[in-house]
Coordinates of C-alpha atoms in Angstrom, one line a residue:
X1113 CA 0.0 0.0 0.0
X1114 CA 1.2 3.5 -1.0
X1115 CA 1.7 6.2 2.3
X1116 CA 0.3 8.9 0.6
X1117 CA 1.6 11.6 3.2
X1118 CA 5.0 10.8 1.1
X1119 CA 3.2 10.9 -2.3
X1120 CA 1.8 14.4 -1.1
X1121 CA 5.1 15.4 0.1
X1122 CA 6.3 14.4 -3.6
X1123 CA 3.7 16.0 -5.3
X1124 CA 4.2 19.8 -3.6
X1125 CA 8.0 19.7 -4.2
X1126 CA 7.2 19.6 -7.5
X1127 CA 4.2 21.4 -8.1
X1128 CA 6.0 24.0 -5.5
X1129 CA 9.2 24.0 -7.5
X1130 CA 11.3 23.4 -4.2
X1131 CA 11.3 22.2 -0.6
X1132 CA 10.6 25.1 1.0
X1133 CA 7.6 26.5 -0.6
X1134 CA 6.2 22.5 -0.3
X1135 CA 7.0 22.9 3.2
X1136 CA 5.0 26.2 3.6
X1137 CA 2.1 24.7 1.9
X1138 CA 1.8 21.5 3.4
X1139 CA 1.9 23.2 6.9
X1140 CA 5.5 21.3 7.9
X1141 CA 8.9 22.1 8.4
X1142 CA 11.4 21.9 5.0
X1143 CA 13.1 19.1 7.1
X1144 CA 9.7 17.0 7.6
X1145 CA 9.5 16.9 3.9
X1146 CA 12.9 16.2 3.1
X1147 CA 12.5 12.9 5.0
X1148 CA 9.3 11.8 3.7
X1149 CA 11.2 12.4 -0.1
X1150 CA 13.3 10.3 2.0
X1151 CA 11.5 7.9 3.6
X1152 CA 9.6 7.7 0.2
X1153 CA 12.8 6.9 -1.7
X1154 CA 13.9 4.1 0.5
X1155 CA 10.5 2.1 0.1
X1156 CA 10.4 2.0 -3.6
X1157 CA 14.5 1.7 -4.2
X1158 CA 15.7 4.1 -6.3
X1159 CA 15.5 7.8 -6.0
X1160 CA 12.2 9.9 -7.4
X1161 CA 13.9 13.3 -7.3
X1162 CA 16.5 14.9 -9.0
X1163 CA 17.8 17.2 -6.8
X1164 CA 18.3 20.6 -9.2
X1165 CA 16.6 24.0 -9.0
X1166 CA 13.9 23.3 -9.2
X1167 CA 13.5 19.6 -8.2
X1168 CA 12.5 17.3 -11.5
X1169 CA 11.0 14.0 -11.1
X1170 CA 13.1 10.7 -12.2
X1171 CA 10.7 8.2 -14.3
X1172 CA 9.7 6.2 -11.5
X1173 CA 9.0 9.7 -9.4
X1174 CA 6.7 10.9 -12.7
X1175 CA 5.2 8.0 -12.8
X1176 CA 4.1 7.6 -8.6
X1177 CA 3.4 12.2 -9.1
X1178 CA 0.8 10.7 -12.1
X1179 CA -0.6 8.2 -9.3
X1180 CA -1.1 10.6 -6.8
X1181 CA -3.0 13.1 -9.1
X1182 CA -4.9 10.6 -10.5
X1183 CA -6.2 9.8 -6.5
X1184 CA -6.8 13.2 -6.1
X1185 CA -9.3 13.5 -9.5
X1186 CA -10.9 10.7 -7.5
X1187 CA -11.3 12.0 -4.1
X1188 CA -12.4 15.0 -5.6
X1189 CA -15.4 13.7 -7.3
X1190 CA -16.0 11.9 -3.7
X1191 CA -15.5 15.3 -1.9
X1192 CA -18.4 16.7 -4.1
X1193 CA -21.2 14.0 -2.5
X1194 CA -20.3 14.3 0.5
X1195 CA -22.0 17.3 2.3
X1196 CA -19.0 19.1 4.2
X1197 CA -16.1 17.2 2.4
X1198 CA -15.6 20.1 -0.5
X1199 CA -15.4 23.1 1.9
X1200 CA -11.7 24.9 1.6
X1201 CA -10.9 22.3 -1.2
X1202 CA -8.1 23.9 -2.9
X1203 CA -7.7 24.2 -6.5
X1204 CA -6.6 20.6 -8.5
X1205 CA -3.7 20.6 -10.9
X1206 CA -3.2 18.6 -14.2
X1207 CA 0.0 17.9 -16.0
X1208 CA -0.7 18.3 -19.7
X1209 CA 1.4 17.9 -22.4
X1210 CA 0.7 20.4 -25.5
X1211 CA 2.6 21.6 -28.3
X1212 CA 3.6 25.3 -28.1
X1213 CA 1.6 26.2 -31.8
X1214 CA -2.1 25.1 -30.1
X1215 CA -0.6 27.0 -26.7
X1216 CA 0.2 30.2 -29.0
X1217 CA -3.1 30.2 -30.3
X1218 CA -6.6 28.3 -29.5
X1219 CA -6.0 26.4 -26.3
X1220 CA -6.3 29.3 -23.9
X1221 CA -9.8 30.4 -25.4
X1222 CA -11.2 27.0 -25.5
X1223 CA -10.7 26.2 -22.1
X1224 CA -9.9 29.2 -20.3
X1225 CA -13.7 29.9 -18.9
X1226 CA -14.0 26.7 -17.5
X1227 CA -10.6 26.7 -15.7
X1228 CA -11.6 29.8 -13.5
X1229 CA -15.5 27.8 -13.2
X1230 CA -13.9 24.8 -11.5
X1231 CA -10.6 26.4 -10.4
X1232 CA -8.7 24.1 -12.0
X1233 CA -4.4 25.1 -12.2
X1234 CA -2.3 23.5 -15.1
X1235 CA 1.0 22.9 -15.4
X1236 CA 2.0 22.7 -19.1
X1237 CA 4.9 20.7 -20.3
X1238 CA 5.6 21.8 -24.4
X1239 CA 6.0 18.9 -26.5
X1240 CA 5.5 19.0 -30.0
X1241 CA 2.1 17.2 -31.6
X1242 CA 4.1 14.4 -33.1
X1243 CA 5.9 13.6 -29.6
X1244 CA 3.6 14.7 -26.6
X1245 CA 1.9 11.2 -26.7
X1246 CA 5.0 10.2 -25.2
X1247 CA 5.0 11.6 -22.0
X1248 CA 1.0 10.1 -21.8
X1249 CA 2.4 6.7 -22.8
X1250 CA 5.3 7.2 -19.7
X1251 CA 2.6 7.8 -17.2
X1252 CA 4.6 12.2 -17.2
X1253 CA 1.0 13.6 -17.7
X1254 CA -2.3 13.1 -17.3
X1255 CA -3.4 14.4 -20.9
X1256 CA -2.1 15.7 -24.2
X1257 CA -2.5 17.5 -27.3
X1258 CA -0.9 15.4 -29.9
X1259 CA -1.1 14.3 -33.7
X1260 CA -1.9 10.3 -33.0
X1261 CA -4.9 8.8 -33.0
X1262 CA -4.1 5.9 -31.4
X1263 CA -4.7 5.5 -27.3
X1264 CA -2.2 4.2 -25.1
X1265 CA -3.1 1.8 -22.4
X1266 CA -5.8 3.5 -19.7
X1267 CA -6.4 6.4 -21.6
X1268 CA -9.3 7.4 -24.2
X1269 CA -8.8 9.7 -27.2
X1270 CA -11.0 12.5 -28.9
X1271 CA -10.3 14.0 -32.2
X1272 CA -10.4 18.0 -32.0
X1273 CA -10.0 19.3 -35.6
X1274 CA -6.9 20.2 -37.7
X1275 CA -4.5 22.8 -37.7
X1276 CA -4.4 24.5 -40.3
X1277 CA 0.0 25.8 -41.6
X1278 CA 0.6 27.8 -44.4
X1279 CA 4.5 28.2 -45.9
X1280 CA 5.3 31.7 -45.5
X1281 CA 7.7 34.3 -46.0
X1282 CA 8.1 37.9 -45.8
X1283 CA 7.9 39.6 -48.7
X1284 CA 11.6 40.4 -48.7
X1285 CA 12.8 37.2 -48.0
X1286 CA 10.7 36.2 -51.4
X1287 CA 12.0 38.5 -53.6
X1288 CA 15.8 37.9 -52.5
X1289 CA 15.3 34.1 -52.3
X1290 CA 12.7 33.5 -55.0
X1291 CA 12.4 35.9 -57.7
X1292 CA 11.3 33.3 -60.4
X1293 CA 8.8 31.4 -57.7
X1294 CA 9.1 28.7 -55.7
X1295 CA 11.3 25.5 -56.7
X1296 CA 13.2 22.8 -56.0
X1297 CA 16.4 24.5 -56.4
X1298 CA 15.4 28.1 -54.7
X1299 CA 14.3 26.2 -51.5
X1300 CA 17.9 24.1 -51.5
X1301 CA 19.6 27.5 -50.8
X1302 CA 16.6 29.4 -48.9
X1303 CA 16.7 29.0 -45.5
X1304 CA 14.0 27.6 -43.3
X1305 CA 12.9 28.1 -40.2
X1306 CA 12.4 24.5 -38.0
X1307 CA 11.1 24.7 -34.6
X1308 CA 13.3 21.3 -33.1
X1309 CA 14.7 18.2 -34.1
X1310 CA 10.9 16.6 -34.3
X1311 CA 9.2 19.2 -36.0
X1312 CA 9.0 17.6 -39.6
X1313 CA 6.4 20.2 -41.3
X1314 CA 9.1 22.0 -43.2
X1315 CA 10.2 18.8 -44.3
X1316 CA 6.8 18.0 -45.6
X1317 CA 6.2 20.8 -47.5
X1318 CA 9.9 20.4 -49.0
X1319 CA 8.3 16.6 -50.1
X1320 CA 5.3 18.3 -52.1
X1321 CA 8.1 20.2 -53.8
X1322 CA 10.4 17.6 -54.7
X1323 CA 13.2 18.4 -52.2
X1324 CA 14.2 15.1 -50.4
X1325 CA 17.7 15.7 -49.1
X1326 CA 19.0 18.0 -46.5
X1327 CA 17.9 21.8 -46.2
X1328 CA 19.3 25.0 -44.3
X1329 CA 17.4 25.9 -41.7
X1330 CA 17.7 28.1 -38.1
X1331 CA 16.4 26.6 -35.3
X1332 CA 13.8 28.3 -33.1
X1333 CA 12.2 26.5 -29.9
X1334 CA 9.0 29.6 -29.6
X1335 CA 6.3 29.6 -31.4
X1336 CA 6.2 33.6 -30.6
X1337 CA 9.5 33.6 -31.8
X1338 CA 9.0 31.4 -34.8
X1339 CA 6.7 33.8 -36.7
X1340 CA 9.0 37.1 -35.6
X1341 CA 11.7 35.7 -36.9
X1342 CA 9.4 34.8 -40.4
X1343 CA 8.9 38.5 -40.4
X1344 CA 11.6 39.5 -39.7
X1345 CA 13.3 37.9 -43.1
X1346 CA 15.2 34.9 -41.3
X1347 CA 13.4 32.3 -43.6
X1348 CA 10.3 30.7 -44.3
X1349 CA 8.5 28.1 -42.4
X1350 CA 5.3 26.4 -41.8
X1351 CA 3.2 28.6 -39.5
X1352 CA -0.3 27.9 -38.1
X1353 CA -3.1 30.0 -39.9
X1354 CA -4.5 31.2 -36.9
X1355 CA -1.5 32.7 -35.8
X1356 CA -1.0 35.2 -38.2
X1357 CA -4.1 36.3 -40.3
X1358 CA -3.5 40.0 -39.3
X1359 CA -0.1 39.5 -40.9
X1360 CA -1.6 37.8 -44.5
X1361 CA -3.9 40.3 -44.9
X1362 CA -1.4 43.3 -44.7
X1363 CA 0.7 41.7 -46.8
X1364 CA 3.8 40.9 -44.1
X1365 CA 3.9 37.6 -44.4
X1366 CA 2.9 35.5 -48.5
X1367 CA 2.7 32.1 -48.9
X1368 CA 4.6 30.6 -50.7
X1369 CA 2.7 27.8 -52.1
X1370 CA -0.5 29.5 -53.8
X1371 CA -3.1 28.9 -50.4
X1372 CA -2.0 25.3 -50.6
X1373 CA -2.2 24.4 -46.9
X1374 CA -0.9 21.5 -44.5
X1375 CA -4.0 20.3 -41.8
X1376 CA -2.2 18.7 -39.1
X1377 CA -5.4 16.9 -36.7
X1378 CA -4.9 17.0 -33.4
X1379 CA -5.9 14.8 -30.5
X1380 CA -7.0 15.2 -27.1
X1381 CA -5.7 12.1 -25.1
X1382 CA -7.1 11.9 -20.9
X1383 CA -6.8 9.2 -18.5
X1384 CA -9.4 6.6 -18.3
X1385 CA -9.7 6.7 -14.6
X1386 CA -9.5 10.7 -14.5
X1387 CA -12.6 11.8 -12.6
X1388 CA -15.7 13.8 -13.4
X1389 CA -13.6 16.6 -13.5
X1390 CA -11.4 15.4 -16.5
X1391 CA -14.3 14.4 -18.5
X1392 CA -16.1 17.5 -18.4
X1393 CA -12.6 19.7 -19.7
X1394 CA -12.9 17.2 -22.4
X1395 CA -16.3 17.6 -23.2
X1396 CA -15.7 21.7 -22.6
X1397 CA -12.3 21.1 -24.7
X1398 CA -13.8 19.4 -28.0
X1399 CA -16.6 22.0 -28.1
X1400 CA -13.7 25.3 -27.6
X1401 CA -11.5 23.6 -30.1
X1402 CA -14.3 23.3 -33.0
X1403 CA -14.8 27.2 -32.9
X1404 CA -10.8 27.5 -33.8
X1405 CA -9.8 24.3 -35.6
X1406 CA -10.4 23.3 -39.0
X1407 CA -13.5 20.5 -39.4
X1408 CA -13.4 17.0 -38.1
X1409 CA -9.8 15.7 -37.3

């Protein structure tokens, strides 16, 4: 049987970012807590911190912080049947995994009313869409936004819609880079812009255009960042519709490809056993996303 004082005492070093605001919130000295990281530590083997500012969970320590906020869903749709259970409840926390594009533009406004409703904190771990299912699949989070349709073991999956990238440039950057149009042989020497080692849109769009080998590219880990830098001149990339419509229609930003777009669909993928209170963001999440994403993943 799990103590769940130590689970607790896991779960607000990290949520806390540190021992001593853990310490504060829990109501116990910062040397109580170090011993039941401690005492925690010596019953399942192997240590569940990394000891760093702030404080990360190893694997086995993600997967027992995933166990204890999974109990805590639980409780909490207990706590609401129980007259007197819910008063002074404080606010629940999800890990969610979500690539930075859907951060940068719909997320916030699909779920956003319903987070202050129910009080609900998050704290959001950027993954891109072709990789977040990864931390689900290592018990790291208890959703994601992600580009597979396929479920991992305890979890369900709801399609949200498509996002919708367009390749774009500044106008500048098109006239020095490709002043007879877009080819093969003008994207070789233009440079792209590639938000990290999995982001394989620009590589896609290089595929419709029969460019197979190795491009030029900057690398550029912010979404924010990712379209300044596109208008900026640094290079082209594939950039997310919603993003940057002001920018298309003044002109700052052309596409390069004649309106031709690339849908990415995105998925919504929760824990099976994750409360009333994960189900209803889902329900809440599928209806916000519709308003934003493009039709039926």
């Amino acid at each position: 049987m799990f103590d769940y004082k130590l689970l607790t005492a896991l779960a607000a070093v990290v949520e806390q970012a540190g021992f001593e605001r853990a310490a504060q919130v829990l109501g116990l000295s910062q040397s109580a807590v170090s011993q039941r990281i401690k005492l925690l530590e010596a019953r399942v083997g192997q240590p569940v911190l990394v000891r760093a500012m702030p404080p990360e969970p190893t694997e086995i320590g993600r997967r027992l912080l995933n166990h204890v906020q999974q109990v805590r869903l639980l409780e909490r749709d207990v706590q609401a049947h129980v007259p007197g259970l819910d008063e002074g409840a404080a606010p629940e926390r999800l890990r969610i995994a979500i690539n930075a594009d859907s951060l940068a533009t719909w997320w916030a406004g699909a779920v956003g009313a319903f987070c202050r409703e129910r009080q609900l904190l998050f704290d959001l771990l950027v993954e891109d869409q072709e990789v977040g299912l990864k931390r689900m699949r290592a018990g790291e989070v208890a959703a994601c936004v992600c580009a597979s349709e396929r479920p991992v073991a305890g979890a369900r999956v709801a399609p949200l819609g498509a996002m919708r990238y367009r390749a774009l440039a500044s106008s500048d950057f098109v006239a020095q880079y490709f002043p007879e149009g877009v080819n093969a042989s003008a994207l070789r020497q233009a440079p792209a812009i590639v938000f990290g080692p999995d982001d394989r849109l620009q590589h896609r769009f290089l595929a419709t255009q029969g460019v197979s080998s190795g491009f030029i590219h900057h690398l550029c880990p912010s979404s924010e960042g990712f379209v300044r830098l596109a208008l900026a001149g640094f290079g082209w990339g594939l950039i997310p519709e919603l993003q940057v419509r002001s920018e298309l229609q003044r002109g700052e930003l052309i596409d390069l490809d004649g309106g031709q777009p690339i849908d990415v669909p995105l998925y919504w993928h929760y824990w099976r056993n994750g409360g009333d209170l994960l189900d209803q963001l889902t329900r809440h999440l599928v209806r916000g996303a519709a308003a934003s994403l493009v039709g039926p993943a």
